[in-house]
Coordinates of C-alpha atoms in Angstrom, one line a residue:
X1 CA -1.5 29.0 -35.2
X2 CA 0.7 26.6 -34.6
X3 CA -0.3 23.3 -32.3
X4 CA 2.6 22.7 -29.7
X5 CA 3.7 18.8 -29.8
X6 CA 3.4 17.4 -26.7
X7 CA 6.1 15.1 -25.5
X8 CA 5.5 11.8 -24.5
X9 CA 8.2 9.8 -22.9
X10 CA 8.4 6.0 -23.7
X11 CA 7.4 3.7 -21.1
X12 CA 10.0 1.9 -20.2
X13 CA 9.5 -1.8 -18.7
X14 CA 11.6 -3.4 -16.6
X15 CA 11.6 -7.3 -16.6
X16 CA 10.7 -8.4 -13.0
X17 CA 14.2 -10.1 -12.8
X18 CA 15.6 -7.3 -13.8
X19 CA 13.6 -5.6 -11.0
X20 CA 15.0 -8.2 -8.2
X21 CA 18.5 -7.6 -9.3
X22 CA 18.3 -3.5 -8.8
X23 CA 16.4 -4.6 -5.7
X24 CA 18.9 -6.1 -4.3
X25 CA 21.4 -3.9 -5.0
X26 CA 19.9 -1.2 -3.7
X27 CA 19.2 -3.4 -1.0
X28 CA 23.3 -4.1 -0.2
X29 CA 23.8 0.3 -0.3
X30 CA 21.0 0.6 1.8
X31 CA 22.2 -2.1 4.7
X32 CA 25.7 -0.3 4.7
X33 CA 23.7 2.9 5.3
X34 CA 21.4 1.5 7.8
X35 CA 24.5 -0.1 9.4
X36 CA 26.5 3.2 9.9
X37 CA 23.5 4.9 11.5
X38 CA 23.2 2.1 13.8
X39 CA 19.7 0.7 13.4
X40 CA 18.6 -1.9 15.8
X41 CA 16.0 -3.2 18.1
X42 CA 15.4 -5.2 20.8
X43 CA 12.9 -7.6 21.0
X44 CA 11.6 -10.4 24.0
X45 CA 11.4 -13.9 24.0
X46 CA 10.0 -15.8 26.9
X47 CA 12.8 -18.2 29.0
X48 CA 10.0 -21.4 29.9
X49 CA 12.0 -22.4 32.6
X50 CA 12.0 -19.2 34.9
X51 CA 8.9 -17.7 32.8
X52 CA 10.7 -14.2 32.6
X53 CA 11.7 -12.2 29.4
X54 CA 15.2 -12.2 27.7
X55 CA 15.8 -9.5 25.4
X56 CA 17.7 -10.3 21.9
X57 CA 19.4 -7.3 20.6
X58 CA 18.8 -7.0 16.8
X59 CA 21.1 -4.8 14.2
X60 CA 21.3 -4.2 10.6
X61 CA 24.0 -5.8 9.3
X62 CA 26.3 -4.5 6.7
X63 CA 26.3 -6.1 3.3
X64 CA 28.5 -3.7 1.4
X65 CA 31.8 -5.0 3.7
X66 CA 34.2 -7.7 2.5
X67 CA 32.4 -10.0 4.8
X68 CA 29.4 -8.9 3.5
X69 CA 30.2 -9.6 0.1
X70 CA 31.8 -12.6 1.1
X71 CA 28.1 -14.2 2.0
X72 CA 26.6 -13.1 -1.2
X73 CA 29.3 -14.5 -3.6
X74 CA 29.8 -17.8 -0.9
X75 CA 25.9 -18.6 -0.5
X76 CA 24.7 -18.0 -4.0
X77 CA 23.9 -21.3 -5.4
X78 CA 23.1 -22.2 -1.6
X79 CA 20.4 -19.8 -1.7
X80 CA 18.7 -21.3 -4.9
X81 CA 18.9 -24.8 -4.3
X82 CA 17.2 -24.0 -0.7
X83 CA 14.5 -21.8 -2.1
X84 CA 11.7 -23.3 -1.4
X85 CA 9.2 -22.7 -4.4
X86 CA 11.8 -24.1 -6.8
X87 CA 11.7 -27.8 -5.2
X88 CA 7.6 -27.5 -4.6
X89 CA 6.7 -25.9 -8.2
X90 CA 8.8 -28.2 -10.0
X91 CA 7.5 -31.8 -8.5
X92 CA 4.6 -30.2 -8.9
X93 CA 5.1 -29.4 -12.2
X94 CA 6.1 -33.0 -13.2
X95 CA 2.4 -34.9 -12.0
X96 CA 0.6 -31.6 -13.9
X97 CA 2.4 -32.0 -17.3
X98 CA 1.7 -35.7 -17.3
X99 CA -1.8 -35.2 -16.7
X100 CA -2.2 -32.2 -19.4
X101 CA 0.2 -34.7 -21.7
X102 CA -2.0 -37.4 -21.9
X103 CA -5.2 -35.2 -22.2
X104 CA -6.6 -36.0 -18.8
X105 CA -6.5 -32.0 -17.7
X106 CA -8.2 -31.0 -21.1
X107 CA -10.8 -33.7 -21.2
X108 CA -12.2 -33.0 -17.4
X109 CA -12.5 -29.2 -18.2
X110 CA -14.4 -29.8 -21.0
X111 CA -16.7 -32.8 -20.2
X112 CA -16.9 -31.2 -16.6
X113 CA -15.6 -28.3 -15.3
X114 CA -17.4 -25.9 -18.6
X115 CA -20.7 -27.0 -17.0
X116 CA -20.1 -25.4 -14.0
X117 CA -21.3 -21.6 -13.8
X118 CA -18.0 -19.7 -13.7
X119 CA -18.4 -18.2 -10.0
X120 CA -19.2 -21.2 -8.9
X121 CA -15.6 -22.4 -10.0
X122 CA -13.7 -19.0 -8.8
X123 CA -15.7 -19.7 -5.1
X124 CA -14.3 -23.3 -5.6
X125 CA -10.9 -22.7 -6.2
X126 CA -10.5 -19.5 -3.8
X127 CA -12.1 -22.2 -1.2
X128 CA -9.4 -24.9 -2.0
X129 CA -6.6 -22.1 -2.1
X130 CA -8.2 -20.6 1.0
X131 CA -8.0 -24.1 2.9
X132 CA -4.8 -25.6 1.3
X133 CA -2.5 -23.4 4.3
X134 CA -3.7 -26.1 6.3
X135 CA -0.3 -27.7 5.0
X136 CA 2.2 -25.4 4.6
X137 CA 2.5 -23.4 1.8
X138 CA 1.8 -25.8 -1.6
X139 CA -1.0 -24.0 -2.5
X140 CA 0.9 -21.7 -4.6
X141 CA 3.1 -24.5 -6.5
X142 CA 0.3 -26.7 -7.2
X143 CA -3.0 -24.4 -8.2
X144 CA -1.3 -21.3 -9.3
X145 CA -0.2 -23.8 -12.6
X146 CA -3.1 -25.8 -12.0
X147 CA -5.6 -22.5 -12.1
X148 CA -4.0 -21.0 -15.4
X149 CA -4.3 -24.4 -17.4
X150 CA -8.3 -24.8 -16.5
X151 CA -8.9 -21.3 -17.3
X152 CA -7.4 -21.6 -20.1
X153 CA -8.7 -24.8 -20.9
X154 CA -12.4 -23.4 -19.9
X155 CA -11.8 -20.3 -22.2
X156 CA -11.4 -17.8 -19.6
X157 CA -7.8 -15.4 -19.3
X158 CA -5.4 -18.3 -17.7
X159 CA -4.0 -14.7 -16.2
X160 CA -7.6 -14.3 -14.1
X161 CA -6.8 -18.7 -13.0
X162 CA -3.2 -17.3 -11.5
X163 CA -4.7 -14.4 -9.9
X164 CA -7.2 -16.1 -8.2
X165 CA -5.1 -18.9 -7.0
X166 CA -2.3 -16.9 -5.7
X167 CA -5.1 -14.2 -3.9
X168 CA -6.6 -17.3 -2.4
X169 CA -4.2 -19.3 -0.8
X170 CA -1.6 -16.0 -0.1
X171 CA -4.8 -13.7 1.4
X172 CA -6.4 -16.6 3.1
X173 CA -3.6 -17.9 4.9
X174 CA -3.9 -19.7 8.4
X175 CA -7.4 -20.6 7.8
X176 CA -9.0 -23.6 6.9
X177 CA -11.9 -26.4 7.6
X178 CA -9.5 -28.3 10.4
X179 CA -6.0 -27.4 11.9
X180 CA -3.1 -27.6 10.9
X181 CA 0.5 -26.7 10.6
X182 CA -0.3 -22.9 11.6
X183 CA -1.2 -24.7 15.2
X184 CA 1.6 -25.9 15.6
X185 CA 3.9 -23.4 14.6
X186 CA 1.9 -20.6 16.8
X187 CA 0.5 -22.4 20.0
X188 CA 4.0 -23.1 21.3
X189 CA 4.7 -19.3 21.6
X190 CA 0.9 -18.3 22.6
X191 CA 1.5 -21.0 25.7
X192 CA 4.8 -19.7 26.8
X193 CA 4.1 -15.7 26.5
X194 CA 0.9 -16.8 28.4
X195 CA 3.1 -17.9 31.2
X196 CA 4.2 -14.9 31.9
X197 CA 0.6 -13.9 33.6
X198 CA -0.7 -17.6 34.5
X199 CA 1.7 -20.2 36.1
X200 CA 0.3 -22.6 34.0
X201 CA -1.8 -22.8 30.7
X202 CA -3.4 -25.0 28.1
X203 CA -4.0 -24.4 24.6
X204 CA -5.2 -27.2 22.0
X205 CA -5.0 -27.5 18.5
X206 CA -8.6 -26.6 18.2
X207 CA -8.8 -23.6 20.1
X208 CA -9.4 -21.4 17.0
X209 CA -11.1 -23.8 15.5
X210 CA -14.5 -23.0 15.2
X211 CA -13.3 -19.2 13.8
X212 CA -11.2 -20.9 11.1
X213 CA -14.0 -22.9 9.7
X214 CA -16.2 -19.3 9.2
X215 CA -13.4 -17.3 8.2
X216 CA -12.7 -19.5 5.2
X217 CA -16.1 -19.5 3.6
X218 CA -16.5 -15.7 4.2
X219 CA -13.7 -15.1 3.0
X220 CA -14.3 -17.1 -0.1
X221 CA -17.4 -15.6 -0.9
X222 CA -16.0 -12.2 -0.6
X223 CA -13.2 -13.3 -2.8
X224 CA -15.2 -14.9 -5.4
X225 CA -17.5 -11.2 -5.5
X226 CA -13.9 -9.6 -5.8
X227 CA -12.3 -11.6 -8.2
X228 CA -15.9 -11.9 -10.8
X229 CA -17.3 -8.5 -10.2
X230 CA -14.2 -5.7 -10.1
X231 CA -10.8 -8.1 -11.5
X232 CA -12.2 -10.4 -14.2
X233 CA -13.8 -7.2 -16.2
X234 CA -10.6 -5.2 -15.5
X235 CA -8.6 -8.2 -17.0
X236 CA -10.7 -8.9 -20.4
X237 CA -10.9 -12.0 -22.4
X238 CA -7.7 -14.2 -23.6
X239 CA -7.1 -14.3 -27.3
X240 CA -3.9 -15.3 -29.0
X241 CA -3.7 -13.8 -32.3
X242 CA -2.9 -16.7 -34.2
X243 CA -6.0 -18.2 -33.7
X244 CA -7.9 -15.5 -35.8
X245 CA -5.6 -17.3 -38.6
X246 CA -6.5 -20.6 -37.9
X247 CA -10.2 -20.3 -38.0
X248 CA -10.2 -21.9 -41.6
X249 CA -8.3 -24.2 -41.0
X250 CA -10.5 -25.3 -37.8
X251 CA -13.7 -25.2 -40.0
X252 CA -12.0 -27.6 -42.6
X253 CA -11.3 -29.9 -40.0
X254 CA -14.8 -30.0 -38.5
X255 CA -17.0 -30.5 -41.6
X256 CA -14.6 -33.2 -42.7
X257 CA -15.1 -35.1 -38.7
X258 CA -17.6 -37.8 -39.3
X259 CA -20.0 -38.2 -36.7
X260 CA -18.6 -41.8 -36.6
X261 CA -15.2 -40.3 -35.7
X262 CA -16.6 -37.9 -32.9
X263 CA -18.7 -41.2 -31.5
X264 CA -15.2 -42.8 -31.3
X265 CA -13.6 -40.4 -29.3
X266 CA -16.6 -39.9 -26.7
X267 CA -15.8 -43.5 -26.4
X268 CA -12.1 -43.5 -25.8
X269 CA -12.6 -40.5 -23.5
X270 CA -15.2 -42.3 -21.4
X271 CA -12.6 -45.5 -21.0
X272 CA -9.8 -43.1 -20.2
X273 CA -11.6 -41.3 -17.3
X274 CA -12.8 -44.8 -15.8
X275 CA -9.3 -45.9 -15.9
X276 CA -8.1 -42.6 -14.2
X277 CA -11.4 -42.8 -11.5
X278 CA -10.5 -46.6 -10.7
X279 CA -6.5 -45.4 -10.1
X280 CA -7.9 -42.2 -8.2
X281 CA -10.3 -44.5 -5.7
X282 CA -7.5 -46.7 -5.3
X283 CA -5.1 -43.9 -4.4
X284 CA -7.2 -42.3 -2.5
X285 CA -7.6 -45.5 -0.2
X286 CA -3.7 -45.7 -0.1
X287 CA -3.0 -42.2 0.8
X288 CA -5.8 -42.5 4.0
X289 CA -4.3 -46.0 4.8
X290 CA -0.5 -43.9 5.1
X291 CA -3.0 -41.9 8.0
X292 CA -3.9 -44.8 9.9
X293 CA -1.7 -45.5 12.8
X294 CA -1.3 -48.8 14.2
X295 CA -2.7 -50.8 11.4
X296 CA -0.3 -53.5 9.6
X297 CA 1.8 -51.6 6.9
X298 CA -0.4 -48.6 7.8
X299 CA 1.3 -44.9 9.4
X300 CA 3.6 -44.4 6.2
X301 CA 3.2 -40.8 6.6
X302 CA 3.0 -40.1 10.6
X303 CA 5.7 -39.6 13.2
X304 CA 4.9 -42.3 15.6
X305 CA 7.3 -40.7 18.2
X306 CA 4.1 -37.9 19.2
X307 CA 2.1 -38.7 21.5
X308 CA -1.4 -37.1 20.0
X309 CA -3.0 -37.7 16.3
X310 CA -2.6 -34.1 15.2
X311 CA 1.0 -33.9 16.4
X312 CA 1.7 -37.5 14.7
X313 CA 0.3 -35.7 11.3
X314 CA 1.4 -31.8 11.6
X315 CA 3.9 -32.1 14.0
X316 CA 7.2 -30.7 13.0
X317 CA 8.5 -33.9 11.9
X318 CA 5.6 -35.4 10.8
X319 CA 6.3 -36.6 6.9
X320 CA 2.9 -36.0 6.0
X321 CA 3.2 -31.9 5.4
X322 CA 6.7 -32.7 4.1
X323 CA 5.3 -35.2 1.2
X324 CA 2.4 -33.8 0.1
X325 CA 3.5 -31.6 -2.8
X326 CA 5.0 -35.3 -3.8
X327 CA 1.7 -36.9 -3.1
X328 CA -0.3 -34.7 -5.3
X329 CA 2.0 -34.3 -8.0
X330 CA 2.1 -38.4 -7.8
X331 CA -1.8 -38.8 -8.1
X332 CA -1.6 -36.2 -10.9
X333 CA 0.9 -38.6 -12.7
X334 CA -0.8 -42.4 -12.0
X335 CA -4.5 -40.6 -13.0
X336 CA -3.0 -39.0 -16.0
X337 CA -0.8 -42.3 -16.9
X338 CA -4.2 -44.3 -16.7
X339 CA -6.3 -42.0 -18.7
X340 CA -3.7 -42.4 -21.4
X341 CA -4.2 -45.8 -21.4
X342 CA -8.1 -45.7 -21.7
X343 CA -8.1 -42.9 -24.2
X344 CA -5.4 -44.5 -26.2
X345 CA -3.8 -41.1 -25.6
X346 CA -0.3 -42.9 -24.7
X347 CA 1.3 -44.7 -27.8
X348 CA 4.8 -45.0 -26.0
X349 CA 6.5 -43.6 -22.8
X350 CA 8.8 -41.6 -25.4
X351 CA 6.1 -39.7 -26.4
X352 CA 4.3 -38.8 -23.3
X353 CA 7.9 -37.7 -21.7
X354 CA 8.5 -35.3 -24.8
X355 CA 4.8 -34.1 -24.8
X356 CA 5.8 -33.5 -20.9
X357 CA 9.3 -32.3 -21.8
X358 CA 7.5 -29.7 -23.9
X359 CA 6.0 -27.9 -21.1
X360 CA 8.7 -28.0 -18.9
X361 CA 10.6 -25.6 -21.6
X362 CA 8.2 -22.6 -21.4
X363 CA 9.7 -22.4 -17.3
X364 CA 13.4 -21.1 -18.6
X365 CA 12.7 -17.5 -17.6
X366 CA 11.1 -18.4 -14.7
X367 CA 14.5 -20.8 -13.3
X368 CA 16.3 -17.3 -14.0
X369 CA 13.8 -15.0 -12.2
X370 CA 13.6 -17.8 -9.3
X371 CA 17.6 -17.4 -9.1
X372 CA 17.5 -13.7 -8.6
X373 CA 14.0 -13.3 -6.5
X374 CA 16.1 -16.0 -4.1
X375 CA 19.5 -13.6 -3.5
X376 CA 17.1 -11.1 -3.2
X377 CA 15.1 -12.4 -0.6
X378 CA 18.3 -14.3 1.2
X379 CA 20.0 -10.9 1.1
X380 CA 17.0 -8.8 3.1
X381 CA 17.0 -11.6 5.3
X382 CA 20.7 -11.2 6.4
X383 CA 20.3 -7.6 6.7
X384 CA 18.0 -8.1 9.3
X385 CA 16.0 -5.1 8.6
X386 CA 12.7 -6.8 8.8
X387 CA 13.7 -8.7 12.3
X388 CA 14.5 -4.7 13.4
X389 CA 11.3 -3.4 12.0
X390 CA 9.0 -6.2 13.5
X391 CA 10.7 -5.5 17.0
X392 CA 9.9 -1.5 16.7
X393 CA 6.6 -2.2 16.0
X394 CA 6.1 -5.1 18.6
X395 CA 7.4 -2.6 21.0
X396 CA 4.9 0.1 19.7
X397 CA 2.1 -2.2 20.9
X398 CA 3.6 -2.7 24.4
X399 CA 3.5 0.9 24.5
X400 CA 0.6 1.9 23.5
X401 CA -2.6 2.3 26.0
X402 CA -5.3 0.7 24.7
X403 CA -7.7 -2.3 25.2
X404 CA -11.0 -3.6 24.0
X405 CA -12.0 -3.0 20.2
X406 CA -9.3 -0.1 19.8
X407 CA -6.3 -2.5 21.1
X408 CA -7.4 -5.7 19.0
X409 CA -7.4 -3.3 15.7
X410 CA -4.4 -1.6 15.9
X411 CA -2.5 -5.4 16.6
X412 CA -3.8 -6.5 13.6
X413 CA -2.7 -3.3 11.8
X414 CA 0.8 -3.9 13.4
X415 CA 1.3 -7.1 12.5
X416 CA 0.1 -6.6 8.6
X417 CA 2.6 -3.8 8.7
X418 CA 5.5 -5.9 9.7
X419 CA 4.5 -8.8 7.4
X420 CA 5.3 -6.7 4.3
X421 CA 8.9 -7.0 6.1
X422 CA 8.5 -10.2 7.6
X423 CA 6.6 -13.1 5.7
X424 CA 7.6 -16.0 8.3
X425 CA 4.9 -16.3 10.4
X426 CA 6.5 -18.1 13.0
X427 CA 9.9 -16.0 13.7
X428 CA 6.8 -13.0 13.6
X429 CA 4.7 -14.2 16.5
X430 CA 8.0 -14.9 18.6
X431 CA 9.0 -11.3 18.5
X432 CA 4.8 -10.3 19.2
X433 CA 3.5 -13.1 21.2
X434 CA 5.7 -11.8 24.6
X435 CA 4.4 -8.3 24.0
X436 CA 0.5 -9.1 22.5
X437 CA -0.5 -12.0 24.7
X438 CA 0.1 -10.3 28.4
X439 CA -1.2 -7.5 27.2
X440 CA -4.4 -9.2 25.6
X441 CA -5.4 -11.0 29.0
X442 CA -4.7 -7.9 31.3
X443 CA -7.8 -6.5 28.8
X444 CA -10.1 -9.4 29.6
X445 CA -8.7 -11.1 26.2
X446 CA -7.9 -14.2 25.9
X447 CA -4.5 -15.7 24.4
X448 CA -6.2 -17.6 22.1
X449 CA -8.2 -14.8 20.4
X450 CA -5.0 -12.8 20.4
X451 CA -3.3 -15.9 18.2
X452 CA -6.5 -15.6 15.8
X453 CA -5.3 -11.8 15.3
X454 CA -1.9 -13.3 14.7
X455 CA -3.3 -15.0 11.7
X456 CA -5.6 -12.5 10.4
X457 CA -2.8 -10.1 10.3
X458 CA -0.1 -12.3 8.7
X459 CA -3.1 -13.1 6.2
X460 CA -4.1 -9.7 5.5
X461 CA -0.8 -8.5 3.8
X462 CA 0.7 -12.0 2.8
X463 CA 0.4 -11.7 -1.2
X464 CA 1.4 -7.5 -1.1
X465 CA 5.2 -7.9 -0.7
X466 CA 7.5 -9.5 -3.1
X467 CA 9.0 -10.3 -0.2
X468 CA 7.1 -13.4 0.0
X469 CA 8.6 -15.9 -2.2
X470 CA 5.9 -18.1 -3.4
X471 CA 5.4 -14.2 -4.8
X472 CA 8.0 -15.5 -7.3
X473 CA 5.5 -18.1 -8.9
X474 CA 2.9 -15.5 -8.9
X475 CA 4.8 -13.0 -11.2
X476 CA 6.8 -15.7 -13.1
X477 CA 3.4 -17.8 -14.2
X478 CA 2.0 -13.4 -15.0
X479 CA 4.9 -13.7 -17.7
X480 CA 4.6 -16.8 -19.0
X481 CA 1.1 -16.6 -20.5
X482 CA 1.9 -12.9 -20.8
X483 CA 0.8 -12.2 -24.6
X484 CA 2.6 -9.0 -24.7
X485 CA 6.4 -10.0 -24.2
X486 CA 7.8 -6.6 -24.8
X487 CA 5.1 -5.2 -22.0
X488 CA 5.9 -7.9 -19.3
X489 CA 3.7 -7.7 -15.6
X490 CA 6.5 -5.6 -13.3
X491 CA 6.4 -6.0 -9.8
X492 CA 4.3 -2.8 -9.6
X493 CA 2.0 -4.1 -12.1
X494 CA 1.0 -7.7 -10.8
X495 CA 0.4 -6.1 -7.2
X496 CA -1.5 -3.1 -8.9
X497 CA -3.9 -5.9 -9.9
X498 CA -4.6 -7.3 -7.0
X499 CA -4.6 -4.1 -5.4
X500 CA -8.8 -4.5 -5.0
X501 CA -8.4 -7.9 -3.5
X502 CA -5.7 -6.8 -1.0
X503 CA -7.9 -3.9 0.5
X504 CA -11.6 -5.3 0.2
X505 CA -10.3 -8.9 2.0
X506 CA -8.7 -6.6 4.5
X507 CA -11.1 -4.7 5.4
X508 CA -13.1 -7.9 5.9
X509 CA -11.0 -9.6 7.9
X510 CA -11.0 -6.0 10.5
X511 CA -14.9 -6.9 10.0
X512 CA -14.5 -10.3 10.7
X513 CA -12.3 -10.2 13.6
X514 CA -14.3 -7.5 15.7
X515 CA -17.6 -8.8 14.6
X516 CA -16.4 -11.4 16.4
X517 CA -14.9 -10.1 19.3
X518 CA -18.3 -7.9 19.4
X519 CA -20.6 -10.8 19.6
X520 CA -19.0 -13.3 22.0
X521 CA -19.1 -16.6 19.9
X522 CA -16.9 -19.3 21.1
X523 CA -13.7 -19.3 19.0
X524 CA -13.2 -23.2 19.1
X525 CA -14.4 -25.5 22.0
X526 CA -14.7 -24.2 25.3
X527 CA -12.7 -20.9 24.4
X528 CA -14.0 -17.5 24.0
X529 CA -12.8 -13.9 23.0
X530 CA -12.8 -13.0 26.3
X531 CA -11.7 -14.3 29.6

């Protein structure tokens, strides 16, 4: 008898830059087509002064024209240089190479973090990433690097530190232990689509206060159970192959290490991390002193033209959200410096720039896949398509009958729906805040509850579209400690994998939300779910 052959078909792998450049292409065909049927919307913002609605008529604009073409070819290098994880990621970058440089990053993960039971340190770093929205969006440049090196550092897969990070801060989003700039993006359109139902209304920083505080330790704990009980087995255990071949050689090395030698380097450890504890404290104090206002030299990092504390700090022109990828990356660099010093780590500033230099050339692919992800993403934004989407769904809720439990679950299933289209949370919550809010207090709801199901659903689907572009640094870091270049993580492949954490955190935030609702608790001081 003869066995038939089956035929298998060779995978074929598409590098995710190569992905984003078909993406967009596609894109461009798809806006002409889009164009020519004459897709549109019209969505409602909220005139302050007369307290009525003005409608904004919305269309898909055509990319395949001349003018079209125009914008892509004319705004190319325009769209890279403003893409906002390039600048973030790579002052970032320069404070975390120092500190891994001089030994500093190494030495703490193995003196202290390897003590730590390792779902203690996944609840600690979903917590940080959970809370670090609080300003803006430098989670994902700082801890996504940051995250790989400790794991890797801490033997555990550097690919689990990346995964957690970017699930953290991107699945977490809008909550944290104190407000911050998601107050003051949102609050100015909750107050004004409040307006049209109540002549006049107040809304404080705090009002969801008390909410965000719980929501980001649930949601930690349910992340650290996701992450160390369904992704880390999934993901396996980090082993390059050259080590197997070095093994000897590591033997050799540690019979022939005196004790006298090891004794030595305990010591010039111990000095380095007092020097880089002294230049921390002292830091530290700076950076708090920048907080003060109205102290002598104090205030560096406020807008003394607000009139309130919070405003002076997250206002819109307040330099402290606008620094503080600098900040960080800067204490990373004066720690790491000092260690160097103590630990003898640092023979001349040649050495530690090269040793720097070194890390900043593993990044090339990821400059290139930054350059495409940010056409890409410029190009769907031009197109307008998501602006359209957002509006038909915004005017899907203000058709809808519903109120109660029922209403508050099918906003929040809206607004995740039109976040895998829209990422910005603020241009989102214009187009639903005139349509949600009313329709929220004529159910006995009140305006601030409705801006907590704002964030929940912006949170919800904010790491599930490579729409995003921190989503860039996700997939780019994926690739870089990828150990299998010829197999690299696709865009399918790296949301595949956090495919568990996208569905289980949803489904607790739903949870979360009408447990709430359910219950009654106060939502921040003086406010309530309902009315």
């Amino acid at each position: 008898m003869f066995q038939k052959k089956k035929l298998r078909l060779k995978k074929f792998y598409f590098h995710p830059a190569t992905a984003f450049l078909l993406l967009t292409i596609g894109l461009v065909i798809l806006s002409a087509c889009l164009s020519g049927l004459e897709m549109q919307a019209t969505y409602n913002t909220v005139n302050v002064n007369n307290k009525e609605l003005e409608p904004t008529l919305v269309a898909v604009e055509n990319l395949l024209s001349f003018d079209g073409m125009k914008y892509i070819i004319s705004n190319a290098t325009k769209n890279f240089i403003s893409f906002a994880p390039l600048g973030t990621l790579l002052i970032a970058l320069i404070g975390l190479t120092v500190a891994e440089a001089t030994g500093l990053l190494e030495t703490i993960t193995r003196r202290k973090l390897k003590k730590i039971p390792k779902n203690v340190l996944t609840f600690i770093l979903i917590f940080i990433a959970t809370i670090s929205s609080l300003i803006n969006e430098v989670g994902y440049a700082i801890l996504i690097p940051l995250a790989a090196l400790i794991y890797f550092m801490n033997e555990r897969n550097p690919i689990l530190g990346i995964i957690t990070a970017f699930c953290g801060v991107a699945f977490g989003y809008g909550v944290s232990i104190f407000v911050g700039t998601m107050e003051a993006t949102l609050i100015e359109y909750t107050k004004n689509a409040s307006l049209l139902i109540y002549d006049t209304i107040h809304i404080s920083l705090t009002s969801n206060l008390f909410f965000i505080i719980v929501a980001s330790i649930i949601l930690s704990i349910v992340g650290t159970l996701i992450i160390e009980k369904i992704i880390a087995p999934k993901i396996g255990k980090y082993k390059k192959d050259e080590e197997l071949a070095q093994t000897e050689k590591y033997s050799i090395i540690t019979e022939e290490f005196n004790e006298q030698a090891a004794l030595e380097k305990e010591k010039r450890e111990k000095t380095g991390l007092k020097y880089a504890l002294v230049t921390a404290i002292i830091f530290f104090l700076l950076f708090v002193w920048a907080l003060i206002p109205n102290l002598p030299y104090s205030g560096l990092l406020l807008d003394m033209n607000e009139s309130t504390y919070l405003n002076q700090v997250f206002g819109e022109n307040a330099y402290f959200q606008d620094s503080f990828t600098y900040i960080v990356s800067l204490f990373f660099f004066v720690t790491g410096i000092a260690y160097g010093i103590g630990a003898h780590t640092i023979n001349s500033d040649k050495k530690i720039i090269e040793q720097a230099s070194e890390n900043f050339s593993k990044l090339g692919s990821m400059f290139i896949l930054m350059f495409i992800a940010a056409q890409f993403i410029a190009v769907f934004k031009k197109t307008n398509i998501g602006v359209v989407i957002t509006s038909w769904l915004a005017n899907l809720l203000g058709m809808l009958d519903f109120s109660g439990i029922p209403l508050i679950v099918i906003t929040l299933i809206l607004i995740a729906i039109s976040n895998l289209f829209l990422t910005g949370t603020a241009t989102k919550w214009m187009i639903f805040a005139p349509v949600a809010v009313p329709v929220f207090i004529q159910s006995n709801i009140s305006p601030q509850f409705a801006q907590i199901v704002m964030r929940a659903g912006d949170s919800m689907t904010k790491g599930f579209t490579p729409l995003l572009a921190a989503f860039v640094i996700y997939i780019g870091y994926l690739n870089i400690y990828n150990l299998n270049k010829k197999r690299p993580y696709t865009i399918s492949k790296s949301l595949k994998m956090i495919t568990p954490y996208f569905l289980l955190i949803s489904l607790t935030w739903i949870l979360l939300i009408v447990g709430w609702y359910i219950t009654g608790l106060p939502i921040g001081p003086g406010v309530s779910p309902t009315l």
